[in-house]
Amino acid sequence: MAGCGLAPFALSAAFGTVIRNTGNTRGPMLTAVGINLLHVMLNYGFIFGAFGFPRLGLQGVAISTFSCRTIMMLVLAYMFMHAFERKVGIADIRLRSPKLFKEVLRIGWPLGVNSSCWMLSQMVIFMFLAVMGAKELATRTYLNTLESFCFMLGLAIAMGVQIKIAHLFGSKQWKDAYASAYKALGVGLVIVTVNAAALALTGRWFLGFFTKDPEILRMGVSLLALNIVLQPGKMLNMGFGSGLNAVGDTRFPMMTALFSMWGVATGLSYYFGLHLGWGLVAVYVCMIADEYVRGALAFLRWRQRKHLTRAEQRDLRQQSAADGAAAQPAGAANAAATATGARA
């Protein structure tokens, strides 16, 4: 049943992306908050038999996940149908333009490869941690939860600037689109760094909610200190990566992901963490290196303005062609007038 929840989850992500691109970011946000609260309540009910629910354990969690994802899909589908000037109907969903579908697929499949690379590489890294020991695996799992509080606001800024750059790019405001990535990066770096520093100072207290094991607490606190270094690199990667995706340059982030996620994050984690026996800290440092490598490459790509310059030149050619076509009838009319005057 958990596998069946993948389809509602994918449709929810698609509907949410379209809705956010129309400028309605509050609707998907409130929906996500509400569904997460419902998910927590249902999980509690099914796991512990509370609120009159049967005590089903892991099976109950699967039922809860599938139900919440389905409800979220239906709510976002309703928002999607009313997100435009007129209501979207069944006839609008039919494929009318194979050319448009081909263009969407050209931009979209590298995004899918990028996401898949991240998920698979993280799964392999967690396998390395499982080999290291249960405490290393538990520490990294707890850190995943705490880190989310650092980068979620940064991720929200990256998603927002992606929408803004896409709108500016579509309206041919090339300079504003280019500058927006830098402005968002400046704000995002401040936010994630402050959040990471605050978490490092209070990390032992937060980790105390999860465990009392002194070794896990020691490793967790050391990783939270490294998290101050990680978050700016993650923001650099998210900010410029979102900008590249917004202008349609999706293959470059895909290629850097294939190289860095597997070569730097996964490959070096195995070599330093397992082969040399340097442990969890070495794995975390390799993950930091991966974020900075991808972020630096995305930054250099953005500075080249490749897709922005190409779109601007294409627009100038189209304008020149249109001006030339408009000038031809006028020239023909002037020539006819001259000939008429000469005969007279």
Tab-separated table of C-alpha atoms in Angstrom:
chain	number	residue	atom	x	y	z
A	1	MET	CA	0.000	0.000	0.000
A	2	ALA	CA	2.921	2.336	0.657
A	3	GLY	CA	3.967	1.797	-2.968
A	4	CYS	CA	0.472	2.755	-4.093
A	5	GLY	CA	1.017	6.125	-2.423
A	6	LEU	CA	3.670	7.045	-4.979
A	7	ALA	CA	1.102	7.980	-7.634
A	8	PRO	CA	-0.841	10.422	-5.389
A	9	PHE	CA	2.479	11.839	-4.191
A	10	ALA	CA	3.718	12.421	-7.763
A	11	LEU	CA	0.415	14.008	-8.838
A	12	SER	CA	0.414	16.220	-5.739
A	13	ALA	CA	3.919	17.425	-6.588
A	14	ALA	CA	2.868	18.186	-10.172
A	15	PHE	CA	-0.290	20.060	-9.149
A	16	GLY	CA	1.597	21.964	-6.445
A	17	THR	CA	4.308	23.064	-8.877
A	18	VAL	CA	1.784	24.430	-11.377
A	19	ILE	CA	-0.174	26.222	-8.656
A	20	ARG	CA	2.960	27.852	-7.227
A	21	ASN	CA	4.007	28.985	-10.704
A	22	THR	CA	0.750	30.925	-10.982
A	23	GLY	CA	1.830	32.925	-7.923
A	24	ASN	CA	-0.382	31.119	-5.414
A	25	THR	CA	2.225	29.876	-2.934
A	26	ARG	CA	0.044	30.146	0.158
A	27	GLY	CA	-2.491	27.515	-0.938
A	28	PRO	CA	-0.001	24.636	-1.357
A	29	MET	CA	1.791	25.712	1.837
A	30	LEU	CA	-1.367	25.632	3.977
A	31	THR	CA	-2.383	22.347	2.386
A	32	ALA	CA	0.995	20.796	3.209
A	33	VAL	CA	0.821	22.010	6.820
A	34	GLY	CA	-2.704	20.672	7.268
A	35	ILE	CA	-1.903	17.299	5.688
A	36	ASN	CA	1.232	16.893	7.807
A	37	LEU	CA	-0.750	17.541	10.978
A	38	LEU	CA	-3.372	15.022	9.855
A	39	HIS	CA	-0.600	12.549	9.050
A	40	VAL	CA	0.884	12.861	12.535
A	41	MET	CA	-2.534	12.351	14.155
A	42	LEU	CA	-3.359	9.310	12.015
A	43	ASN	CA	0.075	7.778	12.617
A	44	TYR	CA	-0.395	8.212	16.368
A	45	GLY	CA	-3.871	6.740	16.171
A	46	PHE	CA	-2.908	3.676	14.144
A	47	ILE	CA	0.364	2.979	15.974
A	48	PHE	CA	-0.965	3.292	19.535
A	49	GLY	CA	-4.669	2.583	18.941
A	50	ALA	CA	-5.707	6.097	20.024
A	51	PHE	CA	-8.796	8.120	19.003
A	52	GLY	CA	-10.753	4.910	18.481
A	53	PHE	CA	-8.463	3.634	15.698
A	54	PRO	CA	-7.377	-0.019	15.584
A	55	ARG	CA	-3.787	-0.657	16.670
A	56	LEU	CA	-2.175	-1.733	13.381
A	57	GLY	CA	1.463	-0.716	13.787
A	58	LEU	CA	3.438	-0.476	10.522
A	59	GLN	CA	0.396	-1.417	8.442
A	60	GLY	CA	-1.448	1.502	10.010
A	61	VAL	CA	1.368	3.865	9.045
A	62	ALA	CA	1.038	2.684	5.433
A	63	ILE	CA	-2.729	3.300	5.534
A	64	SER	CA	-2.167	6.731	7.060
A	65	THR	CA	0.437	7.687	4.440
A	66	PHE	CA	-1.698	6.540	1.515
A	67	SER	CA	-4.805	8.279	2.868
A	68	CYS	CA	-3.044	11.590	3.511
A	69	ARG	CA	-1.348	11.600	0.121
A	70	THR	CA	-4.657	10.884	-1.597
A	71	ILE	CA	-6.417	13.692	0.303
A	72	MET	CA	-3.588	16.088	-0.542
A	73	MET	CA	-3.785	15.112	-4.209
A	74	LEU	CA	-7.538	15.801	-4.292
A	75	VAL	CA	-7.213	19.173	-2.562
A	76	LEU	CA	-4.399	20.305	-4.868
A	77	ALA	CA	-6.294	18.997	-7.908
A	78	TYR	CA	-9.228	21.217	-6.915
A	79	MET	CA	-6.876	24.215	-6.551
A	80	PHE	CA	-5.302	23.418	-9.903
A	81	MET	CA	-8.680	23.371	-11.653
A	82	HIS	CA	-9.441	26.874	-10.302
A	83	ALA	CA	-5.925	28.343	-10.590
A	84	PHE	CA	-6.517	30.002	-13.969
A	85	GLU	CA	-8.942	32.539	-15.431
A	86	ARG	CA	-11.318	29.766	-16.406
A	87	LYS	CA	-11.903	26.413	-14.792
A	88	VAL	CA	-9.764	23.569	-16.103
A	89	GLY	CA	-11.822	20.735	-17.530
A	90	ILE	CA	-11.177	17.183	-18.686
A	91	ALA	CA	-10.841	18.354	-22.286
A	92	ASP	CA	-7.935	20.607	-21.306
A	93	ILE	CA	-5.940	17.668	-19.948
A	94	ARG	CA	-5.828	15.872	-23.306
A	95	LEU	CA	-2.548	16.112	-25.198
A	96	ARG	CA	-3.128	18.694	-27.931
A	97	SER	CA	0.424	19.652	-28.821
A	98	PRO	CA	3.037	16.908	-29.233
A	99	LYS	CA	5.615	19.658	-29.803
A	100	LEU	CA	4.825	21.205	-26.402
A	101	PHE	CA	4.954	17.809	-24.708
A	102	LYS	CA	8.350	17.148	-26.290
A	103	GLU	CA	9.654	20.483	-25.006
A	104	VAL	CA	8.352	19.795	-21.485
A	105	LEU	CA	9.934	16.340	-21.555
A	106	ARG	CA	13.247	17.806	-22.755
A	107	ILE	CA	13.340	20.118	-19.737
A	108	GLY	CA	11.760	17.720	-17.252
A	109	TRP	CA	13.663	14.455	-17.624
A	110	PRO	CA	17.000	15.872	-16.377
A	111	LEU	CA	15.173	17.103	-13.263
A	112	GLY	CA	13.947	13.556	-12.681
A	113	VAL	CA	17.444	12.144	-13.112
A	114	ASN	CA	18.800	14.762	-10.694
A	115	SER	CA	16.255	13.880	-7.993
A	116	SER	CA	16.764	10.154	-8.523
A	117	CYS	CA	20.535	10.559	-8.200
A	118	TRP	CA	20.134	12.306	-4.881
A	119	MET	CA	17.761	9.690	-3.474
A	120	LEU	CA	19.867	6.742	-4.616
A	121	SER	CA	23.154	8.262	-3.430
A	122	GLN	CA	21.641	8.993	-0.016
A	123	MET	CA	20.405	5.415	0.203
A	124	VAL	CA	23.894	4.091	-0.565
A	125	ILE	CA	25.476	6.446	1.994
A	126	PHE	CA	23.022	5.223	4.630
A	127	MET	CA	24.103	1.681	3.752
A	128	PHE	CA	27.683	2.727	4.517
A	129	LEU	CA	26.540	4.113	7.868
A	130	ALA	CA	24.703	0.877	8.657
A	131	VAL	CA	27.969	-0.994	8.098
A	132	MET	CA	29.767	1.429	10.454
A	133	GLY	CA	27.323	0.734	13.259
A	134	ALA	CA	23.884	1.354	14.708
A	135	LYS	CA	24.968	4.475	16.592
A	136	GLU	CA	26.395	6.142	13.478
A	137	LEU	CA	23.196	5.364	11.597
A	138	ALA	CA	21.028	6.676	14.429
A	139	THR	CA	23.086	9.877	14.708
A	140	ARG	CA	22.762	10.641	10.996
A	141	THR	CA	19.020	9.924	11.135
A	142	TYR	CA	18.536	12.378	13.998
A	143	LEU	CA	20.657	14.979	12.202
A	144	ASN	CA	18.455	14.672	9.108
A	145	THR	CA	15.488	15.802	11.180
A	146	LEU	CA	17.328	18.692	12.846
A	147	GLU	CA	18.972	19.886	9.608
A	148	SER	CA	15.590	20.282	7.950
A	149	PHE	CA	14.882	23.245	10.232
A	150	CYS	CA	17.986	24.962	8.834
A	151	PHE	CA	17.509	24.564	5.126
A	152	MET	CA	13.711	24.590	4.753
A	153	LEU	CA	13.583	28.404	4.712
A	154	GLY	CA	16.508	28.415	2.307
A	155	LEU	CA	14.699	25.901	0.117
A	156	ALA	CA	11.577	28.081	0.203
A	157	ILE	CA	13.655	31.070	-0.947
A	158	ALA	CA	15.182	28.968	-3.745
A	159	MET	CA	11.727	27.826	-4.898
A	160	GLY	CA	10.429	31.385	-4.765
A	161	VAL	CA	13.300	32.798	-6.799
A	162	GLN	CA	12.886	29.988	-9.329
A	163	ILE	CA	9.302	31.098	-9.914
A	164	LYS	CA	10.355	34.746	-10.107
A	165	ILE	CA	13.211	34.083	-12.538
A	166	ALA	CA	10.907	31.987	-14.725
A	167	HIS	CA	8.393	34.851	-14.891
A	168	LEU	CA	11.108	37.424	-15.652
A	169	PHE	CA	12.675	35.131	-18.228
A	170	GLY	CA	9.313	34.598	-19.919
A	171	SER	CA	8.624	38.356	-20.006
A	172	LYS	CA	12.088	38.976	-21.537
A	173	GLN	CA	13.457	40.903	-18.552
A	174	TRP	CA	16.882	39.342	-18.889
A	175	LYS	CA	18.869	41.599	-16.552
A	176	ASP	CA	16.342	41.333	-13.715
A	177	ALA	CA	16.208	37.554	-14.112
A	178	TYR	CA	20.006	37.352	-13.886
A	179	ALA	CA	20.233	39.609	-10.822
A	180	SER	CA	17.424	37.851	-8.931
A	181	ALA	CA	19.553	34.777	-8.245
A	182	TYR	CA	22.205	36.866	-6.490
A	183	LYS	CA	19.646	38.744	-4.407
A	184	ALA	CA	17.993	35.518	-3.267
A	185	LEU	CA	21.380	33.977	-2.491
A	186	GLY	CA	22.327	36.893	-0.237
A	187	VAL	CA	19.125	36.608	1.792
A	188	GLY	CA	19.253	32.812	1.896
A	189	LEU	CA	22.875	32.667	3.086
A	190	VAL	CA	22.111	34.905	6.053
A	191	ILE	CA	19.036	32.893	7.039
A	192	VAL	CA	20.543	29.396	6.805
A	193	THR	CA	23.787	30.437	8.524
A	194	VAL	CA	21.944	32.009	11.458
A	195	ASN	CA	19.693	28.961	11.730
A	196	ALA	CA	22.661	26.574	11.611
A	197	ALA	CA	24.559	28.549	14.278
A	198	ALA	CA	21.507	28.642	16.552
A	199	LEU	CA	21.015	24.902	16.099
A	200	ALA	CA	24.685	24.221	16.890
A	201	LEU	CA	24.337	26.124	20.172
A	202	THR	CA	21.144	24.321	21.204
A	203	GLY	CA	21.847	21.008	19.480
A	204	ARG	CA	22.592	18.918	22.556
A	205	TRP	CA	19.280	19.967	24.088
A	206	PHE	CA	17.341	19.079	20.926
A	207	LEU	CA	19.155	15.764	20.527
A	208	GLY	CA	18.149	14.972	24.099
A	209	PHE	CA	14.566	14.549	22.865
A	210	PHE	CA	15.701	11.627	20.702
A	211	THR	CA	18.340	9.869	22.787
A	212	LYS	CA	20.290	9.889	26.042
A	213	ASP	CA	23.207	7.878	24.636
A	214	PRO	CA	26.377	9.917	25.364
A	215	GLU	CA	28.215	8.676	22.251
A	216	ILE	CA	25.348	9.609	19.936
A	217	LEU	CA	25.103	13.002	21.623
A	218	ARG	CA	28.846	13.552	21.162
A	219	MET	CA	28.764	12.643	17.454
A	220	GLY	CA	25.591	14.655	16.912
A	221	VAL	CA	27.019	17.813	18.465
A	222	SER	CA	30.175	17.546	16.320
A	223	LEU	CA	28.065	17.162	13.173
A	224	LEU	CA	25.929	20.164	14.129
A	225	ALA	CA	29.129	22.235	14.254
A	226	LEU	CA	29.968	21.038	10.731
A	227	ASN	CA	26.397	21.848	9.725
A	228	ILE	CA	27.330	25.559	9.946
A	229	VAL	CA	29.717	24.886	7.048
A	230	LEU	CA	27.242	22.680	5.171
A	231	GLN	CA	24.253	25.023	4.997
A	232	PRO	CA	25.866	27.898	3.001
A	233	GLY	CA	27.049	25.357	0.424
A	234	LYS	CA	23.583	23.864	0.237
A	235	MET	CA	22.094	27.346	-0.218
A	236	LEU	CA	24.614	28.125	-2.968
A	237	ASN	CA	23.637	24.919	-4.736
A	238	MET	CA	19.887	25.424	-4.292
A	239	GLY	CA	19.936	29.104	-5.290
A	240	PHE	CA	21.850	28.900	-8.558
A	241	GLY	CA	20.506	25.434	-9.355
A	242	SER	CA	16.969	26.815	-9.148
A	243	GLY	CA	17.963	29.698	-11.412
A	244	LEU	CA	19.344	27.318	-14.038
A	245	ASN	CA	16.190	25.204	-13.896
A	246	ALA	CA	14.037	28.323	-14.265
A	247	VAL	CA	15.635	29.284	-17.595
A	248	GLY	CA	15.515	25.717	-18.931
A	249	ASP	CA	19.174	24.807	-18.362
A	250	THR	CA	18.346	21.520	-16.628
A	251	ARG	CA	20.927	19.248	-18.227
A	252	PHE	CA	23.886	20.984	-16.612
A	253	PRO	CA	22.660	20.406	-13.010
A	254	MET	CA	21.942	16.801	-14.008
A	255	MET	CA	25.493	16.263	-15.260
A	256	THR	CA	27.016	17.868	-12.164
A	257	ALA	CA	24.760	15.698	-9.994
A	258	LEU	CA	25.918	12.528	-11.736
A	259	PHE	CA	29.545	13.547	-11.257
A	260	SER	CA	29.457	15.038	-7.762
A	261	MET	CA	26.817	12.974	-5.952
A	262	TRP	CA	28.388	9.696	-7.010
A	263	GLY	CA	32.035	10.728	-7.322
A	264	VAL	CA	32.358	13.089	-4.356
A	265	ALA	CA	29.558	12.359	-1.886
A	266	THR	CA	29.221	8.598	-2.389
A	267	GLY	CA	32.646	7.575	-3.703
A	268	LEU	CA	34.715	9.587	-1.224
A	269	SER	CA	32.375	8.626	1.636
A	270	TYR	CA	33.162	4.999	0.945
A	271	TYR	CA	36.917	5.625	0.632
A	272	PHE	CA	37.416	7.851	3.666
A	273	GLY	CA	34.536	6.636	5.826
A	274	LEU	CA	34.725	2.872	5.306
A	275	HIS	CA	37.999	2.027	3.560
A	276	LEU	CA	40.204	4.273	5.727
A	277	GLY	CA	37.904	3.908	8.724
A	278	TRP	CA	37.521	7.631	9.435
A	279	GLY	CA	33.848	7.146	10.260
A	280	LEU	CA	30.775	9.342	10.302
A	281	VAL	CA	32.563	12.702	10.365
A	282	ALA	CA	34.427	11.832	7.155
A	283	VAL	CA	31.140	10.917	5.465
A	284	TYR	CA	29.617	14.228	6.556
A	285	VAL	CA	32.627	16.176	5.245
A	286	CYS	CA	32.276	14.417	1.875
A	287	MET	CA	28.613	15.423	1.750
A	288	ILE	CA	29.646	19.022	2.478
A	289	ALA	CA	32.204	18.840	-0.339
A	290	ASP	CA	29.489	17.585	-2.715
A	291	GLU	CA	27.243	20.573	-1.959
A	292	TYR	CA	30.071	23.062	-2.543
A	293	VAL	CA	31.209	21.382	-5.767
A	294	ARG	CA	27.712	21.441	-7.243
A	295	GLY	CA	27.090	24.951	-5.910
A	296	ALA	CA	30.353	26.318	-7.348
A	297	LEU	CA	29.697	24.734	-10.750
A	298	ALA	CA	26.138	26.108	-10.796
A	299	PHE	CA	27.482	29.555	-9.852
A	300	LEU	CA	30.031	29.498	-12.701
A	301	ARG	CA	27.346	28.327	-15.129
A	302	TRP	CA	25.018	31.132	-14.039
A	303	ARG	CA	27.771	33.728	-14.513
A	304	GLN	CA	28.162	32.591	-18.120
A	305	ARG	CA	24.527	33.646	-18.790
A	306	LYS	CA	24.430	31.045	-21.548
A	307	HIS	CA	20.673	30.483	-21.750
A	308	LEU	CA	19.860	34.127	-20.998
A	309	THR	CA	22.143	35.364	-23.793
A	310	ARG	CA	20.834	32.751	-26.199
A	311	ALA	CA	17.215	33.724	-25.484
A	312	GLU	CA	18.037	37.434	-25.825
A	313	GLN	CA	19.756	36.904	-29.186
A	314	ARG	CA	16.874	34.759	-30.410
A	315	ASP	CA	14.440	37.503	-29.440
A	316	LEU	CA	16.512	40.135	-31.294
A	317	ARG	CA	16.545	37.967	-34.447
A	318	GLN	CA	12.790	37.531	-34.271
A	319	GLN	CA	12.297	41.271	-33.857
A	320	SER	CA	14.603	41.999	-36.801
A	321	ALA	CA	12.719	39.503	-38.955
A	322	ALA	CA	9.387	41.044	-37.954
A	323	ASP	CA	10.651	44.558	-38.682
A	324	GLY	CA	11.937	43.417	-42.060
A	325	ALA	CA	8.614	41.791	-42.927
A	326	ALA	CA	6.758	44.955	-41.915
A	327	ALA	CA	9.094	47.126	-44.001
A	328	GLN	CA	8.546	45.127	-47.204
A	329	PRO	CA	4.882	46.097	-47.767
A	330	ALA	CA	5.727	49.719	-47.023
A	331	GLY	CA	8.566	49.638	-49.550
A	332	ALA	CA	6.324	48.063	-52.160
A	333	ALA	CA	3.695	50.748	-51.596
A	334	ASN	CA	6.278	53.529	-52.003
A	335	ALA	CA	7.579	51.974	-55.217
A	336	ALA	CA	4.039	51.771	-56.614
A	337	ALA	CA	3.393	55.401	-55.712
A	338	THR	CA	6.617	56.471	-57.440
A	339	ALA	CA	5.725	54.536	-60.594
A	340	THR	CA	2.262	56.104	-60.692
A	341	GLY	CA	3.752	59.585	-60.336
A	342	ALA	CA	6.193	58.922	-63.175
A	343	ARG	CA	3.395	57.820	-65.543
A	344	ALA	CA	1.431	60.928	-64.664
